Structures are given as structure tokens and as C-alpha cells.
XYZ file of C-alpha atoms in Angstrom:
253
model
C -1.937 -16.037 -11.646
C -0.893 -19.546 -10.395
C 0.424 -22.276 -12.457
C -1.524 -25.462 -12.777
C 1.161 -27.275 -10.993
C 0.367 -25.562 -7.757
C -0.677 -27.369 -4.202
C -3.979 -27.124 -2.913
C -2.239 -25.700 0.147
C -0.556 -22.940 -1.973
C -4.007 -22.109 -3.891
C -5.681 -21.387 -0.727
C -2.821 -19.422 0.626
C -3.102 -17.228 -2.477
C -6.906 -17.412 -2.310
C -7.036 -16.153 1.116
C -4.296 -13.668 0.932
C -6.520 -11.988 -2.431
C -9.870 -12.061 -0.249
C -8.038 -10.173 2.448
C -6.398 -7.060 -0.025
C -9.926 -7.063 -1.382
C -11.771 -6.889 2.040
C -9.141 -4.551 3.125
C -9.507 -1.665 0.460
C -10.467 1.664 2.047
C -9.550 4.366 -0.768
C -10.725 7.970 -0.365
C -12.041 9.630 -3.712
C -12.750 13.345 -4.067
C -15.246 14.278 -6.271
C -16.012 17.962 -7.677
C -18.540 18.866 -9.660
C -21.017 21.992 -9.564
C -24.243 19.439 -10.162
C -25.705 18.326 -6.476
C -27.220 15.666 -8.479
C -24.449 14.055 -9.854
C -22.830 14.728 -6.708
C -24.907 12.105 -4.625
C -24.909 9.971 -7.535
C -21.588 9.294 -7.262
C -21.798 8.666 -3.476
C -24.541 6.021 -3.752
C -22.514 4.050 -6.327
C -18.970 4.617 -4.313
C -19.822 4.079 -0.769
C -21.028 0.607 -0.958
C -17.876 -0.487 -2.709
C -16.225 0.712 1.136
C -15.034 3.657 -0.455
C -14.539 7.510 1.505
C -16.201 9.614 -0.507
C -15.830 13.169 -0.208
C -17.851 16.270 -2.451
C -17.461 19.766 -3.277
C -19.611 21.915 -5.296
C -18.109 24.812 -5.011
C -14.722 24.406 -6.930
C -13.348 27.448 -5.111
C -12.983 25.022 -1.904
C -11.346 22.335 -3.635
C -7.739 23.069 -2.920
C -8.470 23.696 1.122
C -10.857 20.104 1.048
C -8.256 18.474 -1.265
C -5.018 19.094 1.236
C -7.520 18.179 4.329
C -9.504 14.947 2.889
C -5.909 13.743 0.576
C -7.913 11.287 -1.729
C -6.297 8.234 -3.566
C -8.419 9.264 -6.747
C -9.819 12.729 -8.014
C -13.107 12.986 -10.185
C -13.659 16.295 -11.587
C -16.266 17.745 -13.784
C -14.828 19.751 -17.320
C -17.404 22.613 -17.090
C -17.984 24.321 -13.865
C -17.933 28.161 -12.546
C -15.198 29.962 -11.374
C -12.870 27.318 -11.999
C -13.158 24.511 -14.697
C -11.927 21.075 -13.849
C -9.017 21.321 -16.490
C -7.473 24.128 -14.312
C -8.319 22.591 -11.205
C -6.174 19.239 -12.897
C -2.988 21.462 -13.737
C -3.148 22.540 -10.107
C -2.748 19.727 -8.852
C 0.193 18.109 -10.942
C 1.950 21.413 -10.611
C 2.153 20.349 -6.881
C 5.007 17.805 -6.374
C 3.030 16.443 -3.186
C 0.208 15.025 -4.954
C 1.022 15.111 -8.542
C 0.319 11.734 -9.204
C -2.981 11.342 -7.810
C -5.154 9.349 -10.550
C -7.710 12.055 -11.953
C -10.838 11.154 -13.898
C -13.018 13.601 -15.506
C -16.609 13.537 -16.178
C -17.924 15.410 -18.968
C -20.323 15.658 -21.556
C -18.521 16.628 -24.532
C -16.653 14.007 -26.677
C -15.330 16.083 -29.141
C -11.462 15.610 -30.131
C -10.915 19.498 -28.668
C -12.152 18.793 -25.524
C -10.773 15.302 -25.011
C -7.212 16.798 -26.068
C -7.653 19.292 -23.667
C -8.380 16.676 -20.492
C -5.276 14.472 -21.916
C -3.273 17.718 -22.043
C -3.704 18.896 -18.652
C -3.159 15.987 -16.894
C -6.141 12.962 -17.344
C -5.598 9.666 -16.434
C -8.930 8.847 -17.986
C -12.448 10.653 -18.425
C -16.330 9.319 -18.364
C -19.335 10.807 -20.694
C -22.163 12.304 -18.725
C -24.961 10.929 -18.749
C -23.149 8.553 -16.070
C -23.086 4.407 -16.333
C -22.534 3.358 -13.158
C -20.764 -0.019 -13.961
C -18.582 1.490 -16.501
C -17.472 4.374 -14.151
C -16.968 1.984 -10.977
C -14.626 0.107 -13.129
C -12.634 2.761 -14.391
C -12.271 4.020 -10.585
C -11.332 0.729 -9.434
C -9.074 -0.252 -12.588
C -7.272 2.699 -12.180
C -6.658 2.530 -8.149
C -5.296 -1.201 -8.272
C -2.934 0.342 -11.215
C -1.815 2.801 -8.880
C -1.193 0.284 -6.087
C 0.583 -2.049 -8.453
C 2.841 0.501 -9.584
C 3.462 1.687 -5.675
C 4.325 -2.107 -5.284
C 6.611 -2.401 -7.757
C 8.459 0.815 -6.899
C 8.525 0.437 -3.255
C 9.743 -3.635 -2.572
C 11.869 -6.345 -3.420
C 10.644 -7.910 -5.858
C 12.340 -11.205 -5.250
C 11.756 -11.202 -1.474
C 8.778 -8.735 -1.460
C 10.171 -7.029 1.219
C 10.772 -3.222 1.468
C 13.778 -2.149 -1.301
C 16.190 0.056 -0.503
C 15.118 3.309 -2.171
C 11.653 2.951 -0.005
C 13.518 1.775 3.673
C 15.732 5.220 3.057
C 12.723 7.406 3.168
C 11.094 5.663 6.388
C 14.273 5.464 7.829
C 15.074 9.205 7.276
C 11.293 10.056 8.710
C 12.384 7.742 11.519
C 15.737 9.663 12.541
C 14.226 13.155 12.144
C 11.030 11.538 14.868
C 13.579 9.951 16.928
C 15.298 13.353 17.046
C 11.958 16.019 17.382
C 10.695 13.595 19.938
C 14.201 12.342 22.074
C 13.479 8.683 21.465
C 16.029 5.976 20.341
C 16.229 4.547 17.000
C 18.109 0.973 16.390
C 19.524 -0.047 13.291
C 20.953 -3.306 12.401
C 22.366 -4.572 9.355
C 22.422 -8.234 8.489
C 24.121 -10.197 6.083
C 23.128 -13.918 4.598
C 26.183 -15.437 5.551
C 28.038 -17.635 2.563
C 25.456 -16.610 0.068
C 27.704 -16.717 -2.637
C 28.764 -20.238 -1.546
C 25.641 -21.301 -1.835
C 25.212 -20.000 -5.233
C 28.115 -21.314 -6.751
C 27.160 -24.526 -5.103
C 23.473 -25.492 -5.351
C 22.558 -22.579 -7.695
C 20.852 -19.050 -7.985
C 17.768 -20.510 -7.781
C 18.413 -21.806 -3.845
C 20.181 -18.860 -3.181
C 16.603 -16.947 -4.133
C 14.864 -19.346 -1.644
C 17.395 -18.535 1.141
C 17.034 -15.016 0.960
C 12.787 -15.158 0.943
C 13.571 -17.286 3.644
C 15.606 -14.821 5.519
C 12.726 -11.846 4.447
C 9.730 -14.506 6.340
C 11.676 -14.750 9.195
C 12.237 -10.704 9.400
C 8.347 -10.213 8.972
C 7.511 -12.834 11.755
C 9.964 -11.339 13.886
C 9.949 -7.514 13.856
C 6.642 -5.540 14.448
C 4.378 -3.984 11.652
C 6.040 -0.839 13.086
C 9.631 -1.316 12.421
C 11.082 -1.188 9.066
C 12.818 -4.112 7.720
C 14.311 -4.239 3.843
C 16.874 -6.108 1.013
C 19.219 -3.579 0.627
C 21.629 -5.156 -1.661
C 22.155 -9.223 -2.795
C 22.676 -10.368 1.041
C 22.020 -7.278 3.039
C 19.136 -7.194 4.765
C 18.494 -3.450 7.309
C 16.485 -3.378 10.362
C 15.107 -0.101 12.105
C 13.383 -0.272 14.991
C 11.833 2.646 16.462
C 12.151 3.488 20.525
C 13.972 0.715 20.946
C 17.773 1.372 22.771
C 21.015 -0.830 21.077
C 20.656 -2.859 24.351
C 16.792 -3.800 23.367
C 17.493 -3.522 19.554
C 20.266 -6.428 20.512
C 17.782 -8.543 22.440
C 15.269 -8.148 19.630
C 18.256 -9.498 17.020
């Protein structure tokens, strides 16, 4: 949302950077179900809307398709043989890897039993069979942008929008144990908004917010997609950079 009192400049900018997340969505959904029919279905609805669509019949092969394909979003079927889709759902948020992949069933029962059942196990949401194709695509996609708004939230700054702490650690940690396996240098830097507090106290919080998104611009236009940059407390800012030596790290600073 924008507020009315926006610049046409700053509309745009939004505008354009909305088209481009839109454009940009590649999500791979898994979808398991012993009906062929439903099966391509779901494929002709999914893989216009640039989605990676993958399908098993068999349920037996879901676990070996589900580690290789790793989908963004699960659609199972309730009733199938060998394995129902309620069993299939425990599996998978038994497994600390991929526990919170989205999962939406398909089914054809709307009894309480059954929909307590889905809920119980693990269901982020479920679709009655016979299929609607606009109601399912916007589940899907409702659910997805959920996810990635929650992944958001979690993973950055939310003043600067910037990587937080808690996320940089990870990639950092991934980056040291590379750097390590693979004999390659890892630079760090830490920098610090000099006489933030001054600044506060002086022209208020509200300038001291626009210094440090500032500072966070200046990191994105000046470190590579590769390297990790992050807020790591009011004025600390970190900086990895991976295969880079202090000397280059230095001349990159």
C-alpha cells in the first residue's frame, strides 16, 4: 500500500519493483495423487502461471521425488493406495528439513471427520474434488506469497530491509564451513554508523532511521548479490565477502 501523499516518482518505483517479484516467481509444486486425470489437470492450470510442476502417482515414490524435486508447495490427494495423503503429510512435518512446506489437500469428502483429520495431521488448507480451477490457483498462490511474507519478515531488517542478524549468521556459518572444505578466503568487516546516537538526540529517531536505510542502499550498490551484507544491531552493519583476501576485502571497503 502507498499513501495518497506519495510522488509520481515513488509510485512507479513501487509499481515497477511489484511487476518485477511478480514476473520473477518460479515456485516448484509437487503434486500426488493416484488419478492420472487429475494429475494433468493440475499441470495445465499450474504451468502457465510459470510454475514447476512435478507428479507422482505412485505415493510409494513420493519421499525419493520429494527430497530430489524440493517443492515450495505440496498438493496431496486424502484417499490413495498404499499410502494415504494424511500419512504422507505427517511424514513430512516429522522431518525438520521441510516441515514447513505449505501442504494442500484435495479431496472429496467434506465431512467434519475427515476435515479434522487433514487439520490434524498437518493442512495448511484443502480443496473439494470435483476441482475449480480459479478457486484452487488462488489458494496455491495465496498461500505461497504467505509463505514468502513470513520468510521476509523472519529473515531482514525490517527498518532497513536488509538481511537481520539471525539470517546473516546462518549464511555466514555456510560461508566459513565453504571457505574451509574448499581453501578459499572469507572477509568480514564490521561497520558502524558513526555518531548515530548524536544524531538522534539531535535531529530525531526519525533521521536517524533515514541514515541507517541510507547506509543499507549504499551496502546493496556496493557489494555483489553474492556477498552477504546485514543490520546487526542499532548501528552495526556486517559484511562477508566470499574469496575475497583482507587485502581485497580492504579495497572493496
Amino acid at each position: 500500500f502507498l499513501s495518497k501523499s506519495c510522488s509520481a516518482a515513488q509510485i512507479i518505483e513501487a509499481a515497477t519493483k511489484l511487476v518485477e517479484r511478480l514476473h520473477a516467481t518460479d515456485v516448484r509444486i509437487m503434486a500426488v495423487d493416484d488419478d492420472p486425470q487429475v494429475l494433468a489437470l493440475l499441470r495445465a492450470l499450474l504451468e502457465p502461471q510459470n510454475a514447476s510442476v512435478e507428479t507422482v502417482e505412485d505415493p510409494l515414490r513420493f519421499w525419493d521425488t520429494f527430497e530430489a524435486f524440493s517443492p515450495d508447495l505440496l498438493v496431496l490427494d486424502v484417499d490413495m493406495p498404499h499410502l494415504g495423503g494424511i500419512e504422507l503429510c505427517r511424514v513430512v512435518r516429522n522431518d525438520t528439513r521441510r516441515a514447513e512446506t505449505p501442504i494442500i489437500f484435495l479431496t472429496r469428502y467434506n465431512d467434519a471427520e475427515t476435515i479434522h483429520r487433514i487439520f490434524a495431521a498437518g493442512a495448511d488448507d484443502f480443496v473439494s474434488k470435483p476441482i475449480i480451477g480459479a478457486e484452487l490457483l488462488t489458494r496455491i498462490f495465496n498461500r505461497l506469497e504467505r509463505v514468502r511474507l513470513q520468510r521476509n519478515f523472519s529473515e531482514t531488517d525490517p527498518l532497513t530491509g536488509i538481511l537481520n542478524r539471525r539470517k546473516s549468521c546462518q549464511m555466514l556459518t555456510d560461508f566459513l564451513d565453504l571457505a574451509r572444505r574448499h581453501g578459499q578466503p572469507l572477509a568480514l568487516a564490521v561497520l558502524r554508523v558513526k555518531d548515530l546516537k548524536r544524531i538522534n538526540d539531535e535531529y530525531g529517531y526519525s533521521t536517524g532511521d533515514v541514515v541507517l536505510q541510507q547506509t543499507a542502499r549504499i551496502l546493496q550498490d556496493a557489494f555483489r548479490s553474492e556477498d552477504v551484507f546485514a543490520r546487526w544491531s542499532g548501528a552495526e552493519f556486517v559484511v562477508g565477502m566470499y574469496g575475497l583476501s583482507r587485502y581485497d576485502g580492504v579495497q572493496r571497503l
